[in-house]
Amino acid sequence: MQKEGIKRYALKMAACLIGASLLTACGAKPKSEETQAVRTERAERLLANLKSQVDKGIMFGHHDDPMYGIGWVGDEERSDVKSVCGVYPAVMSFDLGELELGGEASLDNVPFARIRREAVNQYQRGGLVSLSWHVRNPKTGGTAWDNSDSTVVRSILPGGACHEKFAGWLGTLANYLNSFTTPDGEKIPLLFRPWHEHTGSWFWWGQALCSDDEYKALWRMTADTLLAHGANHLLYAYSPGTEPQDTTQYLQRWPGDDIVDVIGFDTYQFDRDQFLAGLDRMLQITTAVAQSHQKIAAVTEIGYESIPDATWWTGTLLPAVERYPLSYLLVWRNAHDKENHYYAPYPGHPSAEDFVAFYKNPKTLFAGDVDLK
Ligand code: BMA
């Protein structure tokens, strides 16, 4: 936690304690019921380890890595990355979209119980778990991509017509996150990456769909509500798309130094030259902001759909990122339910051999190379 964070929580704690002692004096509420106002030791340790890890190399990550891959779904102890190079990625991400609806499985049909189990496994092997949230549109009932109404963010902020409904969704989210525990009952630390790609306008929380202040208020409400529900084991990642041209634009909707721990961006290759130019600009921006705000820089999503370039890993990706102080880069999912929608190689894929060279490069880190516990 940064200084500002400590200050904020110290103030909160003082307010709680004063409130509690007054209430206790009237016999209304014992102190012990107050929300824990500081982050868990494990979360603080993860943050410190992520910071020191940056000098050692760049961790490789893959979305939904142990859940499914090309030609399989739901197997145990399987991963396309592991099948190609022998080990799991150092970072795994999962998506919580549709948790808010109260069902058993995510928008990509991954059971929430399995997400929790794999997250704990990944924590225990010393890796990092990141969670995104393609949350449905609370006003229209549409998906996260329903950008038909530009008043949704306003409507869920305090005083808005959908505030109570959305606060309920945050409560559901907090309860679920609070259940990510080790067998001895300790909550595992998690990197939460909400409200991503907000510099584009394809999600209901995007650039053209809310004001700067509304977006920032959305973040604060999210972090405060989760904490009020006891979710004190989270680090937070801020990840716009590649729209920002400079650090000022990157920080236009910055939620605050006291909330954010990891800063990054999401980018995908279509045209190689354009991709490399945008990637380099975003790396310069994020690593500069990371340094001036004492945050951790990462490429929160990256990839080249179906990797139609046999030497992409060591010929394009690695040379583009290796000179930057980055915590990790993460490629998106190997979908089993969408044709040619995959971002990591699988055995027999034309780029598999090059991926092994990427894995062997001392600059890249996989599970086994790191222990963030
Ligand atoms: C997108 C695609 C979708 C998926 C969504 C959330 O980029 O992969 O198929 O539903 O992410 O995981």
mmCIF file of C-alpha atoms and ligand atoms in Angstrom:
data_model
loop_
_atom_site.group_PDB
_atom_site.id
_atom_site.type_symbol
_atom_site.label_atom_id
_atom_site.label_comp_id
_atom_site.label_asym_id
_atom_site.label_seq_id
_atom_site.Cartn_x
_atom_site.Cartn_y
_atom_site.Cartn_z
ATOM 1 C CA MET A 1 0.000 0.000 0.000
ATOM 2 C CA GLN A 2 1.318 3.451 -0.889
ATOM 3 C CA LYS A 3 1.523 6.373 1.520
ATOM 4 C CA GLU A 4 -1.746 7.910 0.327
ATOM 5 C CA GLY A 5 -3.437 4.558 0.785
ATOM 6 C CA ILE A 6 -2.156 4.216 4.302
ATOM 7 C CA LYS A 7 -3.383 7.735 5.012
ATOM 8 C CA ARG A 8 -6.812 7.037 3.577
ATOM 9 C CA TYR A 9 -7.221 3.829 5.512
ATOM 10 C CA ALA A 10 -5.768 5.350 8.674
ATOM 11 C CA LEU A 11 -8.394 8.089 8.483
ATOM 12 C CA LYS A 12 -11.092 5.534 7.811
ATOM 13 C CA MET A 13 -9.884 3.391 10.675
ATOM 14 C CA ALA A 14 -9.835 6.403 13.030
ATOM 15 C CA ALA A 15 -13.376 7.282 11.960
ATOM 16 C CA CYS A 16 -14.451 3.676 12.492
ATOM 17 C CA LEU A 17 -12.853 3.490 15.911
ATOM 18 C CA ILE A 18 -14.313 6.803 17.062
ATOM 19 C CA GLY A 19 -17.672 5.715 15.701
ATOM 20 C CA ALA A 20 -17.322 2.324 17.317
ATOM 21 C CA SER A 21 -16.394 3.675 20.726
ATOM 22 C CA LEU A 22 -19.309 6.105 20.655
ATOM 23 C CA LEU A 23 -21.628 3.318 19.614
ATOM 24 C CA THR A 24 -20.143 0.943 22.159
ATOM 25 C CA ALA A 25 -20.586 3.609 24.812
ATOM 26 C CA CYS A 26 -24.300 3.558 23.945
ATOM 27 C CA GLY A 27 -24.165 -0.222 23.856
ATOM 28 C CA ALA A 28 -25.066 -0.343 20.144
ATOM 29 C CA LYS A 29 -22.237 -2.124 18.346
ATOM 30 C CA PRO A 30 -19.047 -3.792 19.581
ATOM 31 C CA LYS A 31 -15.703 -2.742 18.078
ATOM 32 C CA SER A 32 -14.944 -6.226 16.816
ATOM 33 C CA GLU A 33 -17.656 -5.952 14.180
ATOM 34 C CA GLU A 34 -15.884 -3.115 12.368
ATOM 35 C CA THR A 35 -14.629 -3.766 8.854
ATOM 36 C CA GLN A 36 -10.968 -4.600 8.727
ATOM 37 C CA ALA A 37 -9.507 -1.471 7.195
ATOM 38 C CA VAL A 38 -6.052 -2.579 6.042
ATOM 39 C CA ARG A 39 -4.899 -5.010 3.388
ATOM 40 C CA THR A 40 -3.892 -8.494 4.367
ATOM 41 C CA GLU A 41 -0.249 -9.283 4.972
ATOM 42 C CA ARG A 42 -0.296 -11.672 2.008
ATOM 43 C CA ALA A 43 -1.549 -8.915 -0.300
ATOM 44 C CA GLU A 44 1.172 -6.556 0.907
ATOM 45 C CA ARG A 45 3.761 -9.293 0.422
ATOM 46 C CA LEU A 46 2.527 -9.950 -3.112
ATOM 47 C CA LEU A 47 2.836 -6.249 -3.903
ATOM 48 C CA ALA A 48 6.391 -6.091 -2.525
ATOM 49 C CA ASN A 49 7.366 -9.269 -4.392
ATOM 50 C CA LEU A 50 5.901 -7.978 -7.655
ATOM 51 C CA LYS A 51 7.977 -4.831 -7.264
ATOM 52 C CA SER A 52 11.243 -6.652 -6.684
ATOM 53 C CA GLN A 53 10.433 -9.212 -9.388
ATOM 54 C CA VAL A 54 10.533 -6.566 -12.147
ATOM 55 C CA ASP A 55 14.349 -6.623 -12.226
ATOM 56 C CA LYS A 56 14.441 -10.391 -12.747
ATOM 57 C CA GLY A 57 12.449 -10.645 -15.968
ATOM 58 C CA ILE A 58 9.015 -10.480 -17.534
ATOM 59 C CA MET A 59 6.439 -12.989 -16.364
ATOM 60 C CA PHE A 60 4.374 -14.700 -19.046
ATOM 61 C CA GLY A 61 0.618 -14.906 -18.538
ATOM 62 C CA HIS A 62 -2.317 -16.596 -20.269
ATOM 63 C CA HIS A 63 -6.052 -16.059 -19.788
ATOM 64 C CA ASP A 64 -8.089 -19.119 -18.702
ATOM 65 C CA ASP A 65 -4.915 -21.171 -19.099
ATOM 66 C CA PRO A 66 -5.902 -24.329 -17.125
ATOM 67 C CA MET A 67 -9.599 -24.238 -18.079
ATOM 68 C CA TYR A 68 -9.623 -25.211 -21.754
ATOM 69 C CA GLY A 69 -7.525 -25.104 -24.905
ATOM 70 C CA ILE A 70 -7.470 -26.219 -28.484
ATOM 71 C CA GLY A 71 -9.359 -29.511 -28.674
ATOM 72 C CA TRP A 72 -10.107 -29.861 -24.951
ATOM 73 C CA VAL A 73 -12.225 -28.368 -22.194
ATOM 74 C CA GLY A 74 -12.364 -28.885 -18.449
ATOM 75 C CA ASP A 75 -9.508 -31.417 -18.150
ATOM 76 C CA GLU A 76 -7.524 -31.480 -14.910
ATOM 77 C CA GLU A 77 -3.891 -30.318 -14.767
ATOM 78 C CA ARG A 78 -3.868 -29.409 -18.426
ATOM 79 C CA SER A 79 -2.782 -26.231 -20.172
ATOM 80 C CA ASP A 80 -1.796 -25.591 -23.796
ATOM 81 C CA VAL A 81 1.196 -23.587 -22.535
ATOM 82 C CA LYS A 82 2.310 -26.461 -20.306
ATOM 83 C CA SER A 83 1.791 -28.950 -23.145
ATOM 84 C CA VAL A 84 4.145 -26.884 -25.326
ATOM 85 C CA CYS A 85 6.926 -25.902 -22.912
ATOM 86 C CA GLY A 86 6.434 -28.114 -19.867
ATOM 87 C CA VAL A 87 5.351 -25.526 -17.287
ATOM 88 C CA TYR A 88 2.404 -23.324 -16.458
ATOM 89 C CA PRO A 89 2.500 -19.584 -17.083
ATOM 90 C CA ALA A 90 3.603 -17.404 -14.155
ATOM 91 C CA VAL A 91 0.397 -15.380 -14.459
ATOM 92 C CA MET A 92 -3.102 -16.679 -15.009
ATOM 93 C CA SER A 93 -6.125 -14.519 -15.516
ATOM 94 C CA PHE A 94 -9.787 -15.387 -15.299
ATOM 95 C CA ASP A 95 -12.943 -13.425 -16.013
ATOM 96 C CA LEU A 96 -15.838 -12.992 -13.609
ATOM 97 C CA GLY A 97 -18.435 -11.785 -16.131
ATOM 98 C CA GLU A 98 -21.954 -12.925 -15.132
ATOM 99 C CA LEU A 99 -20.999 -13.731 -11.538
ATOM 100 C CA GLU A 100 -23.376 -10.851 -10.801
ATOM 101 C CA LEU A 101 -26.283 -12.873 -12.227
ATOM 102 C CA GLY A 102 -25.870 -15.485 -9.516
ATOM 103 C CA GLY A 103 -25.241 -18.455 -11.826
ATOM 104 C CA GLU A 104 -22.629 -21.191 -11.554
ATOM 105 C CA ALA A 105 -20.500 -20.295 -14.586
ATOM 106 C CA SER A 106 -18.977 -17.236 -16.267
ATOM 107 C CA LEU A 107 -19.876 -15.666 -19.597
ATOM 108 C CA ASP A 108 -17.338 -18.044 -21.166
ATOM 109 C CA ASN A 109 -18.978 -20.948 -19.375
ATOM 110 C CA VAL A 110 -16.190 -21.498 -16.847
ATOM 111 C CA PRO A 111 -17.553 -22.654 -13.456
ATOM 112 C CA PHE A 112 -16.835 -20.115 -10.712
ATOM 113 C CA ALA A 113 -15.911 -22.935 -8.337
ATOM 114 C CA ARG A 114 -13.217 -24.028 -10.824
ATOM 115 C CA ILE A 115 -11.900 -20.462 -11.134
ATOM 116 C CA ARG A 116 -11.494 -20.339 -7.362
ATOM 117 C CA ARG A 117 -9.763 -23.728 -7.265
ATOM 118 C CA GLU A 118 -7.334 -22.874 -10.076
ATOM 119 C CA ALA A 119 -6.615 -19.473 -8.521
ATOM 120 C CA VAL A 120 -5.628 -21.136 -5.252
ATOM 121 C CA ASN A 121 -3.458 -23.653 -7.157
ATOM 122 C CA GLN A 122 -1.743 -20.830 -9.011
ATOM 123 C CA TYR A 123 -1.120 -18.931 -5.775
ATOM 124 C CA GLN A 124 0.316 -22.028 -4.156
ATOM 125 C CA ARG A 125 2.717 -22.611 -7.051
ATOM 126 C CA GLY A 126 4.003 -19.048 -6.484
ATOM 127 C CA GLY A 127 2.293 -17.392 -9.449
ATOM 128 C CA LEU A 128 -0.016 -14.433 -9.902
ATOM 129 C CA VAL A 129 -3.782 -14.455 -10.419
ATOM 130 C CA SER A 130 -5.474 -11.570 -12.197
ATOM 131 C CA LEU A 131 -9.237 -11.185 -12.517
ATOM 132 C CA SER A 132 -11.159 -9.109 -15.037
ATOM 133 C CA TRP A 133 -14.907 -8.506 -15.033
ATOM 134 C CA HIS A 134 -16.935 -8.303 -18.221
ATOM 135 C CA VAL A 135 -19.888 -7.342 -16.058
ATOM 136 C CA ARG A 136 -23.292 -7.032 -17.678
ATOM 137 C CA ASN A 137 -24.954 -3.701 -18.260
ATOM 138 C CA PRO A 138 -26.879 -3.086 -15.030
ATOM 139 C CA LYS A 139 -29.298 -0.640 -16.636
ATOM 140 C CA THR A 140 -30.245 -2.279 -19.934
ATOM 141 C CA GLY A 141 -29.695 -5.902 -18.938
ATOM 142 C CA GLY A 142 -27.385 -6.285 -21.965
ATOM 143 C CA THR A 143 -23.811 -7.533 -22.009
ATOM 144 C CA ALA A 144 -20.656 -5.596 -21.082
ATOM 145 C CA TRP A 145 -20.510 -4.577 -24.759
ATOM 146 C CA ASP A 146 -23.963 -2.974 -24.686
ATOM 147 C CA ASN A 147 -22.963 0.673 -25.148
ATOM 148 C CA SER A 148 -26.429 1.803 -26.289
ATOM 149 C CA ASP A 149 -27.028 3.998 -23.229
ATOM 150 C CA SER A 150 -24.589 6.661 -22.083
ATOM 151 C CA THR A 151 -26.078 7.124 -18.610
ATOM 152 C CA VAL A 152 -25.292 3.707 -17.145
ATOM 153 C CA VAL A 153 -22.279 4.722 -15.044
ATOM 154 C CA ARG A 154 -24.174 7.738 -13.693
ATOM 155 C CA SER A 155 -27.146 5.531 -12.864
ATOM 156 C CA ILE A 156 -25.113 3.188 -10.652
ATOM 157 C CA LEU A 157 -23.262 5.872 -8.675
ATOM 158 C CA PRO A 158 -24.752 6.868 -5.293
ATOM 159 C CA GLY A 159 -28.113 8.550 -5.858
ATOM 160 C CA GLY A 160 -28.614 6.891 -9.263
ATOM 161 C CA ALA A 161 -31.621 4.725 -10.135
ATOM 162 C CA CYS A 162 -29.513 1.539 -10.439
ATOM 163 C CA HIS A 163 -27.224 2.196 -7.486
ATOM 164 C CA GLU A 164 -28.812 -0.319 -5.134
ATOM 165 C CA LYS A 165 -28.821 -3.000 -7.791
ATOM 166 C CA PHE A 166 -25.179 -2.459 -8.636
ATOM 167 C CA ALA A 167 -24.133 -2.224 -4.981
ATOM 168 C CA GLY A 168 -25.731 -5.687 -4.642
ATOM 169 C CA TRP A 169 -23.575 -6.948 -7.523
ATOM 170 C CA LEU A 170 -20.483 -5.612 -5.770
ATOM 171 C CA GLY A 171 -21.565 -7.415 -2.608
ATOM 172 C CA THR A 172 -21.909 -10.662 -4.570
ATOM 173 C CA LEU A 173 -18.461 -10.098 -6.056
ATOM 174 C CA ALA A 174 -16.915 -9.403 -2.632
ATOM 175 C CA ASN A 175 -18.453 -12.529 -1.110
ATOM 176 C CA TYR A 176 -17.080 -14.632 -3.942
ATOM 177 C CA LEU A 177 -13.594 -13.084 -3.732
ATOM 178 C CA ASN A 178 -13.600 -13.557 0.036
ATOM 179 C CA SER A 179 -14.033 -17.280 -0.555
ATOM 180 C CA PHE A 180 -10.651 -17.620 -2.336
ATOM 181 C CA THR A 181 -8.848 -19.264 0.555
ATOM 182 C CA THR A 182 -6.018 -21.722 1.095
ATOM 183 C CA PRO A 183 -6.871 -25.053 2.789
ATOM 184 C CA ASP A 184 -5.860 -23.429 6.101
ATOM 185 C CA GLY A 185 -8.506 -20.749 5.580
ATOM 186 C CA GLU A 186 -6.291 -17.773 4.638
ATOM 187 C CA LYS A 187 -7.479 -15.526 1.823
ATOM 188 C CA ILE A 188 -5.124 -15.533 -1.167
ATOM 189 C CA PRO A 189 -4.166 -12.164 -2.654
ATOM 190 C CA LEU A 190 -5.661 -11.365 -6.055
ATOM 191 C CA LEU A 191 -5.026 -8.724 -8.697
ATOM 192 C CA PHE A 192 -8.400 -7.262 -9.674
ATOM 193 C CA ARG A 193 -8.553 -5.458 -13.041
ATOM 194 C CA PRO A 194 -11.986 -3.873 -13.378
ATOM 195 C CA TRP A 195 -13.215 -1.244 -15.870
ATOM 196 C CA HIS A 196 -10.569 -2.133 -18.441
ATOM 197 C CA GLU A 197 -10.093 -0.690 -21.944
ATOM 198 C CA HIS A 198 -12.036 2.380 -20.858
ATOM 199 C CA THR A 199 -10.254 4.648 -23.355
ATOM 200 C CA GLY A 200 -12.287 2.949 -26.093
ATOM 201 C CA SER A 201 -16.093 3.068 -26.198
ATOM 202 C CA TRP A 202 -17.082 -0.581 -26.656
ATOM 203 C CA PHE A 203 -17.930 -1.295 -23.006
ATOM 204 C CA TRP A 204 -20.704 0.543 -21.125
ATOM 205 C CA TRP A 205 -18.034 2.196 -18.917
ATOM 206 C CA GLY A 206 -15.991 3.454 -21.917
ATOM 207 C CA GLN A 207 -14.702 6.877 -22.909
ATOM 208 C CA ALA A 208 -17.813 8.222 -24.655
ATOM 209 C CA LEU A 209 -20.205 6.629 -22.168
ATOM 210 C CA CYS A 210 -19.276 8.558 -19.021
ATOM 211 C CA SER A 211 -17.390 11.651 -17.867
ATOM 212 C CA ASP A 212 -13.924 11.645 -16.310
ATOM 213 C CA ASP A 213 -15.417 12.260 -12.877
ATOM 214 C CA GLU A 214 -18.029 9.529 -13.267
ATOM 215 C CA TYR A 215 -15.387 7.018 -14.306
ATOM 216 C CA LYS A 216 -13.181 7.918 -11.353
ATOM 217 C CA ALA A 217 -16.166 7.748 -8.997
ATOM 218 C CA LEU A 218 -16.977 4.299 -10.391
ATOM 219 C CA TRP A 219 -13.527 3.089 -9.390
ATOM 220 C CA ARG A 220 -13.698 4.605 -5.933
ATOM 221 C CA MET A 221 -17.143 3.172 -5.297
ATOM 222 C CA THR A 222 -15.912 -0.240 -6.453
ATOM 223 C CA ALA A 223 -12.832 -0.267 -4.215
ATOM 224 C CA ASP A 224 -14.647 1.209 -1.203
ATOM 225 C CA THR A 225 -17.617 -1.164 -1.469
ATOM 226 C CA LEU A 226 -15.455 -4.256 -1.858
ATOM 227 C CA LEU A 227 -13.387 -3.205 1.131
ATOM 228 C CA ALA A 228 -16.510 -2.482 3.168
ATOM 229 C CA HIS A 229 -17.528 -6.092 2.432
ATOM 230 C CA GLY A 230 -14.190 -7.262 3.825
ATOM 231 C CA ALA A 231 -12.353 -7.799 0.511
ATOM 232 C CA ASN A 232 -9.024 -6.578 1.850
ATOM 233 C CA HIS A 233 -6.896 -9.029 -0.138
ATOM 234 C CA LEU A 234 -6.981 -7.244 -3.490
ATOM 235 C CA LEU A 235 -4.435 -5.341 -5.537
ATOM 236 C CA TYR A 236 -5.893 -3.282 -8.384
ATOM 237 C CA ALA A 237 -4.804 -2.944 -12.006
ATOM 238 C CA TYR A 238 -5.638 0.017 -14.268
ATOM 239 C CA SER A 239 -5.599 -0.920 -17.959
ATOM 240 C CA PRO A 240 -6.773 1.363 -20.740
ATOM 241 C CA GLY A 241 -6.482 0.451 -24.392
ATOM 242 C CA THR A 242 -3.877 1.906 -26.741
ATOM 243 C CA GLU A 243 -5.724 5.183 -27.351
ATOM 244 C CA PRO A 244 -3.614 7.432 -25.039
ATOM 245 C CA GLN A 245 -0.927 9.324 -26.945
ATOM 246 C CA ASP A 246 0.983 10.580 -23.898
ATOM 247 C CA THR A 247 1.128 10.348 -20.114
ATOM 248 C CA THR A 248 -1.441 13.136 -19.656
ATOM 249 C CA GLN A 249 -3.998 11.266 -21.742
ATOM 250 C CA TYR A 250 -3.060 8.019 -20.004
ATOM 251 C CA LEU A 251 -3.824 9.635 -16.647
ATOM 252 C CA GLN A 252 -6.992 11.440 -17.771
ATOM 253 C CA ARG A 253 -9.245 9.077 -15.825
ATOM 254 C CA TRP A 254 -6.716 7.898 -13.237
ATOM 255 C CA PRO A 255 -8.692 6.662 -10.234
ATOM 256 C CA GLY A 256 -6.001 7.677 -7.714
ATOM 257 C CA ASP A 257 -2.628 6.566 -6.442
ATOM 258 C CA ASP A 258 -4.267 5.185 -3.331
ATOM 259 C CA ILE A 259 -6.345 2.695 -5.348
ATOM 260 C CA VAL A 260 -4.133 1.482 -8.181
ATOM 261 C CA ASP A 261 -1.158 -0.875 -7.794
ATOM 262 C CA VAL A 262 -0.457 -2.175 -11.305
ATOM 263 C CA ILE A 263 -0.712 -0.095 -14.450
ATOM 264 C CA GLY A 264 -0.816 -1.421 -17.953
ATOM 265 C CA PHE A 265 -2.702 -1.476 -21.223
ATOM 266 C CA ASP A 266 -4.370 -3.912 -23.612
ATOM 267 C CA THR A 267 -3.141 -4.246 -27.192
ATOM 268 C CA TYR A 268 -3.499 -6.687 -30.093
ATOM 269 C CA GLN A 269 -1.602 -7.130 -33.336
ATOM 270 C CA PHE A 270 -3.382 -6.663 -36.656
ATOM 271 C CA ASP A 271 -0.953 -4.677 -38.804
ATOM 272 C CA ARG A 272 2.573 -5.409 -37.548
ATOM 273 C CA ASP A 273 4.066 -1.930 -37.963
ATOM 274 C CA GLN A 274 1.093 -0.213 -36.381
ATOM 275 C CA PHE A 275 1.086 -2.727 -33.545
ATOM 276 C CA LEU A 276 4.790 -2.234 -32.820
ATOM 277 C CA ALA A 277 4.510 1.561 -32.928
ATOM 278 C CA GLY A 278 1.520 1.567 -30.544
ATOM 279 C CA LEU A 279 3.125 -1.007 -28.271
ATOM 280 C CA ASP A 280 6.302 1.005 -27.955
ATOM 281 C CA ARG A 281 4.417 4.238 -27.266
ATOM 282 C CA MET A 282 2.292 2.537 -24.587
ATOM 283 C CA LEU A 283 5.363 0.910 -23.010
ATOM 284 C CA GLN A 284 7.068 4.281 -22.777
ATOM 285 C CA ILE A 285 3.960 5.851 -21.238
ATOM 286 C CA THR A 286 3.239 3.095 -18.732
ATOM 287 C CA THR A 287 6.813 2.608 -17.572
ATOM 288 C CA ALA A 288 7.198 6.398 -17.142
ATOM 289 C CA VAL A 289 3.949 6.618 -15.140
ATOM 290 C CA ALA A 290 4.919 3.535 -13.153
ATOM 291 C CA GLN A 291 8.163 5.186 -12.187
ATOM 292 C CA SER A 292 6.704 8.576 -11.290
ATOM 293 C CA HIS A 293 3.779 7.050 -9.343
ATOM 294 C CA GLN A 294 5.770 4.138 -7.889
ATOM 295 C CA LYS A 295 3.518 1.546 -9.512
ATOM 296 C CA ILE A 296 4.139 -1.743 -11.301
ATOM 297 C CA ALA A 297 4.005 -1.730 -15.117
ATOM 298 C CA ALA A 298 2.550 -4.650 -17.080
ATOM 299 C CA VAL A 299 1.054 -5.479 -20.463
ATOM 300 C CA THR A 300 -2.292 -6.583 -19.117
ATOM 301 C CA GLU A 301 -3.511 -8.065 -22.436
ATOM 302 C CA ILE A 302 -1.601 -8.652 -25.652
ATOM 303 C CA GLY A 303 -1.700 -11.064 -28.550
ATOM 304 C CA TYR A 304 -1.938 -11.944 -32.207
ATOM 305 C CA GLU A 305 -5.075 -13.986 -32.859
ATOM 306 C CA SER A 306 -4.185 -17.535 -33.977
ATOM 307 C CA ILE A 307 -0.501 -16.448 -34.182
ATOM 308 C CA PRO A 308 -0.158 -16.593 -37.983
ATOM 309 C CA ASP A 309 3.590 -15.923 -37.749
ATOM 310 C CA ALA A 310 5.803 -18.885 -36.820
ATOM 311 C CA THR A 311 8.454 -16.696 -35.165
ATOM 312 C CA TRP A 312 6.172 -14.129 -33.533
ATOM 313 C CA TRP A 313 7.372 -14.863 -29.986
ATOM 314 C CA THR A 314 11.064 -14.194 -30.453
ATOM 315 C CA GLY A 315 10.844 -12.216 -33.701
ATOM 316 C CA THR A 316 8.204 -9.641 -32.756
ATOM 317 C CA LEU A 317 7.045 -9.819 -29.152
ATOM 318 C CA LEU A 318 10.241 -10.328 -27.180
ATOM 319 C CA PRO A 319 12.376 -7.706 -28.959
ATOM 320 C CA ALA A 320 9.550 -5.175 -28.497
ATOM 321 C CA VAL A 321 9.206 -5.609 -24.736
ATOM 322 C CA GLU A 322 12.532 -6.867 -23.391
ATOM 323 C CA ARG A 323 14.216 -3.550 -22.672
ATOM 324 C CA TYR A 324 11.315 -2.279 -20.535
ATOM 325 C CA PRO A 325 10.942 -2.830 -16.768
ATOM 326 C CA LEU A 326 7.764 -4.889 -16.949
ATOM 327 C CA SER A 327 6.194 -7.173 -14.411
ATOM 328 C CA TYR A 328 4.294 -9.316 -16.882
ATOM 329 C CA LEU A 329 2.601 -9.626 -20.240
ATOM 330 C CA LEU A 330 -0.505 -11.711 -20.685
ATOM 331 C CA VAL A 331 -1.983 -13.245 -23.832
ATOM 332 C CA TRP A 332 -5.716 -13.867 -24.147
ATOM 333 C CA ARG A 333 -7.565 -17.178 -24.138
ATOM 334 C CA ASN A 334 -7.322 -20.304 -26.290
ATOM 335 C CA ALA A 335 -11.035 -20.533 -26.921
ATOM 336 C CA HIS A 336 -12.606 -23.957 -27.447
ATOM 337 C CA ASP A 337 -15.938 -22.368 -28.345
ATOM 338 C CA LYS A 338 -14.879 -19.882 -31.030
ATOM 339 C CA GLU A 339 -12.957 -20.812 -34.140
ATOM 340 C CA ASN A 340 -9.377 -19.548 -34.501
ATOM 341 C CA HIS A 341 -9.751 -17.456 -31.338
ATOM 342 C CA TYR A 342 -6.530 -18.390 -29.556
ATOM 343 C CA TYR A 343 -3.402 -16.509 -28.493
ATOM 344 C CA ALA A 344 -1.019 -19.140 -27.062
ATOM 345 C CA PRO A 345 0.372 -22.037 -29.082
ATOM 346 C CA TYR A 346 -0.695 -25.650 -28.603
ATOM 347 C CA PRO A 347 1.295 -28.786 -29.515
ATOM 348 C CA GLY A 348 1.743 -28.868 -33.280
ATOM 349 C CA HIS A 349 1.007 -25.173 -33.816
ATOM 350 C CA PRO A 350 3.469 -23.571 -36.293
ATOM 351 C CA SER A 351 4.753 -21.160 -33.606
ATOM 352 C CA ALA A 352 5.199 -23.835 -30.888
ATOM 353 C CA GLU A 353 8.938 -24.251 -31.469
ATOM 354 C CA ASP A 354 9.512 -20.519 -31.334
ATOM 355 C CA PHE A 355 7.441 -20.356 -28.155
ATOM 356 C CA VAL A 356 9.841 -22.843 -26.545
ATOM 357 C CA ALA A 357 12.734 -20.528 -27.480
ATOM 358 C CA PHE A 358 10.765 -17.637 -25.945
ATOM 359 C CA TYR A 359 10.232 -19.723 -22.807
ATOM 360 C CA LYS A 360 13.959 -20.590 -22.625
ATOM 361 C CA ASN A 361 15.050 -16.988 -22.992
ATOM 362 C CA PRO A 362 16.373 -15.836 -19.592
ATOM 363 C CA LYS A 363 14.281 -12.676 -19.867
ATOM 364 C CA THR A 364 10.936 -14.543 -19.656
ATOM 365 C CA LEU A 365 9.592 -16.036 -16.430
ATOM 366 C CA PHE A 366 7.148 -18.904 -16.085
ATOM 367 C CA ALA A 367 5.773 -20.810 -13.065
ATOM 368 C CA GLY A 368 8.774 -22.300 -11.307
ATOM 369 C CA ASP A 369 10.857 -19.202 -12.050
ATOM 370 C CA VAL A 370 8.921 -17.105 -9.542
ATOM 371 C CA ASP A 371 7.597 -17.321 -6.021
ATOM 372 C CA LEU A 372 5.375 -14.379 -5.217
ATOM 373 C CA LYS A 373 4.038 -15.896 -1.985
HETATM 374 C C1 BMA B 1 -13.169 -11.474 -25.486
HETATM 375 C C2 BMA B 1 -13.419 -12.735 -26.287
HETATM 376 C C3 BMA B 1 -14.801 -13.202 -25.932
HETATM 377 C C4 BMA B 1 -14.919 -13.417 -24.419
HETATM 378 C C5 BMA B 1 -14.468 -12.174 -23.659
HETATM 379 C C6 BMA B 1 -14.439 -12.371 -22.165
HETATM 380 O O1 BMA B 1 -11.959 -10.896 -25.826
HETATM 381 O O2 BMA B 1 -12.458 -13.720 -25.959
HETATM 382 O O3 BMA B 1 -15.064 -14.416 -26.608
HETATM 383 O O4 BMA B 1 -16.229 -13.721 -24.069
HETATM 384 O O5 BMA B 1 -13.203 -11.778 -24.112
HETATM 385 O O6 BMA B 1 -13.553 -13.382 -21.788
#
